[in-house]
CSV table of C-alpha atoms in Angstrom, one decimal:
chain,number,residue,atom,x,y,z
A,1,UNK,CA,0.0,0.0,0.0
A,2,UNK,CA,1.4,3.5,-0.8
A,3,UNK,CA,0.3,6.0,1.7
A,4,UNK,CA,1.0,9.9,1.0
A,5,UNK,CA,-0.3,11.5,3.9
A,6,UNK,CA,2.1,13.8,5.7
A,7,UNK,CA,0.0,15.2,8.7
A,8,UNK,CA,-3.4,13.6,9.9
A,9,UNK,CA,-5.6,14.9,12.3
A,10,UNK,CA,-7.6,12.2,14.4
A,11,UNK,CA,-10.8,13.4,16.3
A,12,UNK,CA,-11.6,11.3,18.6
A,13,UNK,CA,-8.4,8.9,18.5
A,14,UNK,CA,-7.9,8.1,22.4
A,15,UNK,CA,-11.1,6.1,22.0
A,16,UNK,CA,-11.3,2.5,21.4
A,17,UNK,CA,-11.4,2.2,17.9
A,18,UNK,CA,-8.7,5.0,17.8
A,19,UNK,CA,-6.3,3.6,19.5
A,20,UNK,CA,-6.2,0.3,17.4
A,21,UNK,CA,-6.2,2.8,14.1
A,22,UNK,CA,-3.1,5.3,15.2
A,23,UNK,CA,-0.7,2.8,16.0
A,24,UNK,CA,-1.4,1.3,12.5
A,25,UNK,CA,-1.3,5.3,11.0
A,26,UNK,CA,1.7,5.6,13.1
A,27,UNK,CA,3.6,2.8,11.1
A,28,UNK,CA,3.5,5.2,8.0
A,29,UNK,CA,5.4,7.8,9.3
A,30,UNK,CA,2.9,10.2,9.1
A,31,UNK,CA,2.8,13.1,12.0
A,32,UNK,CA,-0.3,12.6,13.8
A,33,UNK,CA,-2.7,15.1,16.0
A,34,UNK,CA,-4.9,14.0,18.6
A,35,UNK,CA,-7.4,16.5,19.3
A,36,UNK,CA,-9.4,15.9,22.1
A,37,UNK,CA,-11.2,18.0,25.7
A,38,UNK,CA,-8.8,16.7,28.0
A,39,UNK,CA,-5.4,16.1,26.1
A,40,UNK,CA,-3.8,15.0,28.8
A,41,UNK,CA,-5.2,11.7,28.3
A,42,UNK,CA,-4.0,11.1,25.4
A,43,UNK,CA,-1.0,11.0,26.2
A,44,UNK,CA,-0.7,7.0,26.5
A,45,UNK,CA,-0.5,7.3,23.0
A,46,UNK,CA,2.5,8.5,22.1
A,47,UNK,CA,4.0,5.7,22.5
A,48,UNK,CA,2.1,4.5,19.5
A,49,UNK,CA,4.7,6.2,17.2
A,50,UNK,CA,8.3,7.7,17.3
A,51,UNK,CA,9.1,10.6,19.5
A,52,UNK,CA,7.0,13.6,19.1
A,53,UNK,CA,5.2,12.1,16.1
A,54,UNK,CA,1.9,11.6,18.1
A,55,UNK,CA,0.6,15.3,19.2
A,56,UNK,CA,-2.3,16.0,21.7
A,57,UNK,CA,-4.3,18.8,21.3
A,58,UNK,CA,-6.8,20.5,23.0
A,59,UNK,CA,-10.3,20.8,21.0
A,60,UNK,CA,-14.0,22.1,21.7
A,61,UNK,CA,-15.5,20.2,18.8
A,62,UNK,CA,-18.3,22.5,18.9
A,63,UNK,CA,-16.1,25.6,18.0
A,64,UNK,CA,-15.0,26.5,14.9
A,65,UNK,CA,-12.1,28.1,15.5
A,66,UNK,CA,-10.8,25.3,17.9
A,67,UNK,CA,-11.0,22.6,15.0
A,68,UNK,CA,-9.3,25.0,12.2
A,69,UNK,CA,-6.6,24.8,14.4
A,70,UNK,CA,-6.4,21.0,14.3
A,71,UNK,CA,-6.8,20.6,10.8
A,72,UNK,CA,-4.9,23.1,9.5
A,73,UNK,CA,-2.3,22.1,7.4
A,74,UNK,CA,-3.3,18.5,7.2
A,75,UNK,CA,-3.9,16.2,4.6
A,76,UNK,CA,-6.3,13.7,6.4
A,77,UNK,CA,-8.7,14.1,8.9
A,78,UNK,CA,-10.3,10.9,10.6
A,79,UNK,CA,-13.8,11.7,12.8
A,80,UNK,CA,-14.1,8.9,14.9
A,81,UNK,CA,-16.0,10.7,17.6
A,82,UNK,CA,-19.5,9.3,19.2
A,83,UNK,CA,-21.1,8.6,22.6
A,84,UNK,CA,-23.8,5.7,23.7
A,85,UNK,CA,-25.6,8.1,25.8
A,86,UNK,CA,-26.0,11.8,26.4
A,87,UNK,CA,-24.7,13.7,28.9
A,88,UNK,CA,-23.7,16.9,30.2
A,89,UNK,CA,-24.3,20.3,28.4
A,90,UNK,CA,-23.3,19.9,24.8
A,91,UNK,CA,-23.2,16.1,24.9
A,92,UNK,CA,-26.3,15.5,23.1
A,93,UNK,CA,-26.4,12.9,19.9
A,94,UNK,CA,-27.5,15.6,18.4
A,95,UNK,CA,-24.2,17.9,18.8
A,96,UNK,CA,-22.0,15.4,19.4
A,97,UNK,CA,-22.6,12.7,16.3
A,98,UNK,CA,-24.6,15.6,13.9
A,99,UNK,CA,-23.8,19.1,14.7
A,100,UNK,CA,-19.9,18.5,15.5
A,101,UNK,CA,-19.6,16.0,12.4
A,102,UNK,CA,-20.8,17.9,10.2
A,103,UNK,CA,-18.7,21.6,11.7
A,104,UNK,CA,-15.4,19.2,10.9
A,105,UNK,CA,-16.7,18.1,7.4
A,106,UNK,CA,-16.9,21.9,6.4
A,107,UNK,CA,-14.0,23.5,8.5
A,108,UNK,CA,-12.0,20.7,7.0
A,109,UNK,CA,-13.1,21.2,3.3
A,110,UNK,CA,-12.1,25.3,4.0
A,111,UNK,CA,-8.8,24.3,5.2
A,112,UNK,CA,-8.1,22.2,1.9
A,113,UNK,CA,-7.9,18.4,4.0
A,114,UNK,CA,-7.6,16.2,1.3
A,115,UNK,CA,-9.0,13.4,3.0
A,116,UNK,CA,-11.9,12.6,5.0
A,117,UNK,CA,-13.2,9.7,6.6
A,118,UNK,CA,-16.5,9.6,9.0
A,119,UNK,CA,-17.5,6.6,11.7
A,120,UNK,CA,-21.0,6.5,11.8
A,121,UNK,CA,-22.9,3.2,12.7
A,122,UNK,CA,-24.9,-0.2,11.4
A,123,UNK,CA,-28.6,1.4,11.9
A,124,UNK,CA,-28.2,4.8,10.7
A,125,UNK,CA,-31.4,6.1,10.0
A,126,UNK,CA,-33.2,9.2,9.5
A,127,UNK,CA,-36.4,7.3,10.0
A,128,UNK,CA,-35.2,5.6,13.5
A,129,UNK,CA,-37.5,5.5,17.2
A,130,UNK,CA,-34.0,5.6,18.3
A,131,UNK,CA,-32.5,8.9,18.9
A,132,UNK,CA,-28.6,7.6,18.7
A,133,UNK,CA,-29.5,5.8,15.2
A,134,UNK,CA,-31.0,9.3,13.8
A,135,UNK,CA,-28.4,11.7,14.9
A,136,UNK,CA,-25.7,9.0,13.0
A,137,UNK,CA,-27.6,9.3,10.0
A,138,UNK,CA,-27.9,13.3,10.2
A,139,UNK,CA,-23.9,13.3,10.8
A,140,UNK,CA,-24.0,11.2,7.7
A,141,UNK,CA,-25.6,13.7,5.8
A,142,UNK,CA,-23.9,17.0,6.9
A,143,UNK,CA,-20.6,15.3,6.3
A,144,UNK,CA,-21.7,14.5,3.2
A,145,UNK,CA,-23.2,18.0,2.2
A,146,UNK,CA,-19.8,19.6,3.2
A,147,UNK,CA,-17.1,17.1,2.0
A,148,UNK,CA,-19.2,14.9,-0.3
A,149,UNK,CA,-15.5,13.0,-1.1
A,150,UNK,CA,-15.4,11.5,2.6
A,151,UNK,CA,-15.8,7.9,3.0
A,152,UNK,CA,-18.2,6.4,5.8
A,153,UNK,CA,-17.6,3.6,7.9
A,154,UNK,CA,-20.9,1.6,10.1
A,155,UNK,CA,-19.8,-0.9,11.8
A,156,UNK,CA,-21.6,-3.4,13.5
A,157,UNK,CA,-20.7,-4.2,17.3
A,158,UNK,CA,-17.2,-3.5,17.4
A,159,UNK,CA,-15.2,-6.2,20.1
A,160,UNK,CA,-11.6,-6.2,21.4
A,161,UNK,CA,-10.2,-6.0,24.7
A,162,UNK,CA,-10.9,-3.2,25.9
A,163,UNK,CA,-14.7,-2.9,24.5
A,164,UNK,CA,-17.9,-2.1,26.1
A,165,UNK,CA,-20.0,-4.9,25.1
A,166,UNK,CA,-18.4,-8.3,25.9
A,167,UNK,CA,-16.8,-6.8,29.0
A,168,UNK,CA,-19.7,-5.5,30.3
A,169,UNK,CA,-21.3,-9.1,30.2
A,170,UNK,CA,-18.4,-10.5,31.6
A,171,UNK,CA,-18.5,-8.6,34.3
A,172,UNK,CA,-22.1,-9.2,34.6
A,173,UNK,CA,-21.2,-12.7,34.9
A,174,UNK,CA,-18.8,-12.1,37.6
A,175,UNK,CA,-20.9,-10.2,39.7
A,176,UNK,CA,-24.7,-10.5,38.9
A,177,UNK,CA,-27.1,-13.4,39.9
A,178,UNK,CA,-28.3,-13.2,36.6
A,179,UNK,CA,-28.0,-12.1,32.9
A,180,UNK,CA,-31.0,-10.1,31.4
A,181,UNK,CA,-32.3,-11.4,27.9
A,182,UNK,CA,-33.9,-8.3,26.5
A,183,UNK,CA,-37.0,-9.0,24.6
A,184,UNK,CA,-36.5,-12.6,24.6
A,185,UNK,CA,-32.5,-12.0,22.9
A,186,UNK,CA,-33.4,-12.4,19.2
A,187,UNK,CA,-32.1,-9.4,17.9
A,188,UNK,CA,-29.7,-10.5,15.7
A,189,UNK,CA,-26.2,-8.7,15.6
A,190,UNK,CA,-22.7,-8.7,13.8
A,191,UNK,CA,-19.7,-8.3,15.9
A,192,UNK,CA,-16.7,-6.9,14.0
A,193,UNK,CA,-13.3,-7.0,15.5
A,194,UNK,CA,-11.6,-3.6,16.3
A,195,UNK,CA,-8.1,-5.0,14.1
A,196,UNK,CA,-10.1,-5.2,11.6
A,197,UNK,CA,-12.0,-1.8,11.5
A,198,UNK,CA,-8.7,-0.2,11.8
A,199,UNK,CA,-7.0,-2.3,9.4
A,200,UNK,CA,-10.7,-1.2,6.9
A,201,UNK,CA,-10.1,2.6,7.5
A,202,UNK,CA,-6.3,2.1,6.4
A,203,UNK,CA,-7.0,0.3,3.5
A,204,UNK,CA,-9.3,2.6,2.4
A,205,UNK,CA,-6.6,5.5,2.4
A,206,UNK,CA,-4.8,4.0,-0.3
A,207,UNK,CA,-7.1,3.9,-2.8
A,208,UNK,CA,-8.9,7.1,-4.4
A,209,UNK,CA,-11.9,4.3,-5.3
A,210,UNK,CA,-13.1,4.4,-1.6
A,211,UNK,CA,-13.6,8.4,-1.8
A,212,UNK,CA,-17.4,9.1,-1.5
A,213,UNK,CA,-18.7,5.4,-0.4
A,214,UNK,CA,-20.5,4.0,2.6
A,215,UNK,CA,-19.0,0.8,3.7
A,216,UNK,CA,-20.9,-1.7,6.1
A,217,UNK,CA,-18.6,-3.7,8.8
A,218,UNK,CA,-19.5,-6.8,10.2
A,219,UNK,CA,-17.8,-10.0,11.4
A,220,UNK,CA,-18.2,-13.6,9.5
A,221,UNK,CA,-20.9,-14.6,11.4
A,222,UNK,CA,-24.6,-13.4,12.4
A,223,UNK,CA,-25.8,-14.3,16.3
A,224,UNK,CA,-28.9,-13.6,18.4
A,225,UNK,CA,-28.0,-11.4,21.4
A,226,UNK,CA,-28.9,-14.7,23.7
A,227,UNK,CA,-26.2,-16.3,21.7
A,228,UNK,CA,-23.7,-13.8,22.4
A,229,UNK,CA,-24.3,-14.3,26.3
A,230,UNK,CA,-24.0,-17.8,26.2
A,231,UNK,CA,-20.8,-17.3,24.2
A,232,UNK,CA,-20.0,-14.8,27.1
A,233,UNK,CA,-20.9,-17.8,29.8
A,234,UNK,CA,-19.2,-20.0,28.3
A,235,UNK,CA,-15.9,-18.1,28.5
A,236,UNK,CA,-16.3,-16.8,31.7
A,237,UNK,CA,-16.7,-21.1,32.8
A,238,UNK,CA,-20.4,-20.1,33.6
A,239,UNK,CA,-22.4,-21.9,31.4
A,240,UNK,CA,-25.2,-22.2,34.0
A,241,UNK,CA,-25.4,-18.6,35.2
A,242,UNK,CA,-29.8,-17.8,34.8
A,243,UNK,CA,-31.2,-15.5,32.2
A,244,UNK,CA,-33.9,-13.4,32.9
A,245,UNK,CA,-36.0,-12.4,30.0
A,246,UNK,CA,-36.9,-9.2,30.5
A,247,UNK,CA,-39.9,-8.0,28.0
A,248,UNK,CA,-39.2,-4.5,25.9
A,249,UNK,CA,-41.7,-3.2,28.0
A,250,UNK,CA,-40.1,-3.9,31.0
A,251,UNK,CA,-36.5,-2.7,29.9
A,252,UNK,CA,-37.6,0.7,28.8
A,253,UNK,CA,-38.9,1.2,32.4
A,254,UNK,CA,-35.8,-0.1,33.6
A,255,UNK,CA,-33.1,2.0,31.3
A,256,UNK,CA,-35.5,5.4,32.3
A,257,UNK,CA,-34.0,4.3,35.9
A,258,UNK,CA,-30.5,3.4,35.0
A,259,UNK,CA,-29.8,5.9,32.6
A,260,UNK,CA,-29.7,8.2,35.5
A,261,UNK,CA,-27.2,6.3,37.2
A,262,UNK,CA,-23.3,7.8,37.1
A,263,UNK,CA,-22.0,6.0,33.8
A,264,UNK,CA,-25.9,5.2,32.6
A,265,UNK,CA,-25.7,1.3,32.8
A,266,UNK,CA,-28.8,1.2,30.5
A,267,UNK,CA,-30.8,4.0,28.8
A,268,UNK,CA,-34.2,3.8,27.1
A,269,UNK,CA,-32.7,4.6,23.6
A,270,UNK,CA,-30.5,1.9,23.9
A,271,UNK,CA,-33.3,-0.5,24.7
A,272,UNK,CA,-34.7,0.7,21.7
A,273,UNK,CA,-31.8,0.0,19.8
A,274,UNK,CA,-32.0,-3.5,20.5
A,275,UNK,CA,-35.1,-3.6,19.6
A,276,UNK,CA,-33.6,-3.6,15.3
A,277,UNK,CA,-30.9,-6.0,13.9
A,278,UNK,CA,-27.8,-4.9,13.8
A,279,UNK,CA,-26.5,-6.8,10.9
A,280,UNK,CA,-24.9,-5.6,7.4
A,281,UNK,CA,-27.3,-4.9,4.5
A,282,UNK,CA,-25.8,-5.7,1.7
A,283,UNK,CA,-26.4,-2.7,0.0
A,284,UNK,CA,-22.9,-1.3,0.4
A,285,UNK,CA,-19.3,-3.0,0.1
A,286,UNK,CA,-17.9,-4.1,3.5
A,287,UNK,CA,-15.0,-5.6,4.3
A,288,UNK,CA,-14.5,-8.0,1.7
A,289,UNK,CA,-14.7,-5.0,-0.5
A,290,UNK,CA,-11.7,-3.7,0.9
A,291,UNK,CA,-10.2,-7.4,0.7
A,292,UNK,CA,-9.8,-7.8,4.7
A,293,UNK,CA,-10.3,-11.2,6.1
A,294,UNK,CA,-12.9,-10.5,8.8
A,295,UNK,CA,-12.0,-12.6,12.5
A,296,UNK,CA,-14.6,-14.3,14.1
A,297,UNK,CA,-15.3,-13.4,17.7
A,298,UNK,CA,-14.3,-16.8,19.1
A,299,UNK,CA,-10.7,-16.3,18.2
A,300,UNK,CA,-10.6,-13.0,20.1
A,301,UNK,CA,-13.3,-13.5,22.9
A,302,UNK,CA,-10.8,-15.9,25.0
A,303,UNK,CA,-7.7,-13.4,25.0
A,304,UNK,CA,-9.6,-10.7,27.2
A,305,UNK,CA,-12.8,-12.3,28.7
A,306,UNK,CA,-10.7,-14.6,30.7
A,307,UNK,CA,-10.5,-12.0,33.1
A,308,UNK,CA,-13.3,-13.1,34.4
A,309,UNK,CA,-13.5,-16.5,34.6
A,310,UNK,CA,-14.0,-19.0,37.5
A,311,UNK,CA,-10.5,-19.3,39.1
A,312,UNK,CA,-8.9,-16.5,36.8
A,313,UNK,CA,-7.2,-16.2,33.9
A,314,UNK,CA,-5.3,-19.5,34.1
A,315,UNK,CA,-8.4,-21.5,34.5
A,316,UNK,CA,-10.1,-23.7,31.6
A,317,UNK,CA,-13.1,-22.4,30.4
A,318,UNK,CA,-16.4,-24.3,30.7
A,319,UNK,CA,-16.8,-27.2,28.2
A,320,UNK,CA,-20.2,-26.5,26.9
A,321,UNK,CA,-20.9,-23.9,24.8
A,322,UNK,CA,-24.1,-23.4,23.0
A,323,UNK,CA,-23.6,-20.0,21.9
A,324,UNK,CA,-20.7,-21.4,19.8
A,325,UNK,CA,-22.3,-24.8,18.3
A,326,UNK,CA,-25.1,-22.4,17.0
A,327,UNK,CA,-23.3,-20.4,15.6
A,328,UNK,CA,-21.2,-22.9,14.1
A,329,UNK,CA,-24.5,-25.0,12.8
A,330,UNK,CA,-25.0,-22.0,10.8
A,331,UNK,CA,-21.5,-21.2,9.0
């Protein structure tokens, strides 16, 4: 792959996705800012790339001014910012994954950025109950308006070690009495690993075919959300830890109580969220496309949910695994 790119400016690269995607950016020899509120937590990453090629910066993303700074001078600019719930003044979906999206789509077509990539989501949609799913597709549509070039990423349910999904079950696991099936766990989903999102995005950057194109990322294999937790059972050696079903009724009422908890466990958008598949449509290349070999989340799931198995890390995970055989039934 050739890569030309001098300076690139990543919003939102301390993040999980971005901290898989800079040390891979990092390998080109590219100089690479990090703009974020807090910059001094970024700082972790400099040790992605060589000495002082890795540059935090500080950035109100809802301020022009403060992102011409970042992106001046650049060639490429990757947005990978987004939150799962609101919170705080500013910190709507709305300004956060519509209004801010589309402020760095035009501020970085003034600025002459060459390139542009986006991270929306699987479920983007105008049309969507869910508030998180609409202000995607809106950010879609800004960034489009002001830097029709850009290229879009959705992934599905992205997994790795340090994600929010499969750890949260595990801990769940560790520490719960039960699990909680949401409406009955047949809302299928696509888990995509984070290696291979990153490894996606760079692709895409050397190839001027990718420049204005939606692309839809989603692992080898399809799974109910009760599938998933079994997986997530059966690596944590608790194959036999209950499920609850809990109806959609019943977890609305519960995520209007949680989501006013200190790190919102569980909102009511989210619930409604589940409540759609979360699985690739077809109607846009995905990772194939881009000719990267998708990994299946029971090659990565052992490395990291471990952690929280019966009698630690060391221990052998439990034998049976239905999760798994399903899945497997179906490739």
């Amino acid at each position: 792959m050739v890569y030309r790119y001098r300076i690139a400016t990543v919003f939102g690269g301390s993040g999980f996705i971005g901290r898989h995607l800079i040390r891979r950016l990092a390998k080109t020899g590219c100089i690479i800012r990090v703009p974020s509120r807090h910059p001094g937590t970024c700082t972790h990453l400099r040790t992605s790339g060589a000495v002082g090629q890795i540059v935090p910066m500080a950035v109100n993303i809802h301020d022009e001014n403060s992102i011409a700074a970042c992106v001046q001078g650049v060639d490429l600019v990757i947005n990978l910012v987004g939150i799962l719930a609101p919170g705080g003044k500013g910190n709507s979906f709305e300004a956060v994954q519509a209004e801010a999206a589309g402020r760095i789509a035009r501020v970085s077509k003034a600025a002459g950025v060459a390139r542009l990539v986006h991270m929306s989501a699987l479920g983007a949609d105008a049309g969507s109950a869910s508030a998180y799913a609409r202000s995607k597709a809106e950010g879609e549509r800004l960034v489009l308006e002001a830097f029709p070039e850009a290229t879009i990423f959705r992934p599905s349910i992205v997994f790795g070690p340090e994600d929010g999904f499969f750890n949260r079950f595990g801990r769940m696991c560790q520490l719960s009495p039960v699990l909680p099936v949401i409406g009955g766990g047949t809302t299928r989903m696509q888990p995509v690993y984070v290696g291979d999102v990153a490894e996606a995005i760079m692709v895409s950057l050397s190839t001027e075919a990718s420049k204005g194109r939606i692309f839809e990322l989603g692992g080898p294999r399809t799974y109910s959300f009760k599938e998933l937790l079994d997986i997530t059972r059966h690596e944590t050696s608790r194959p036999r830890k209950p499920l609850l079903n809990v109806s959609w009724g019943m977890a609305s009422t519960l995520g209007g109580i949680l989501e006013k908890l200190p790190g919102k466990p569980l909102t009511r958008d989210q619930v409604e969220m589940l409540k759609t598949d979360n699985v690739v449509s077809g109607r846009h290349p995905g990772l194939a496309e881009l000719g990267v070999q998708p990994t299946t989340a029971e090659v990565i799931l052992p490395t990291y949910l471990d952690a929280y198995r019966v009698g630690g890390r060391f221990s052998e995970p439990s034998a049976n695994n239905p999760g798994k055989a399903a899945a497997q039934r179906r490739s």
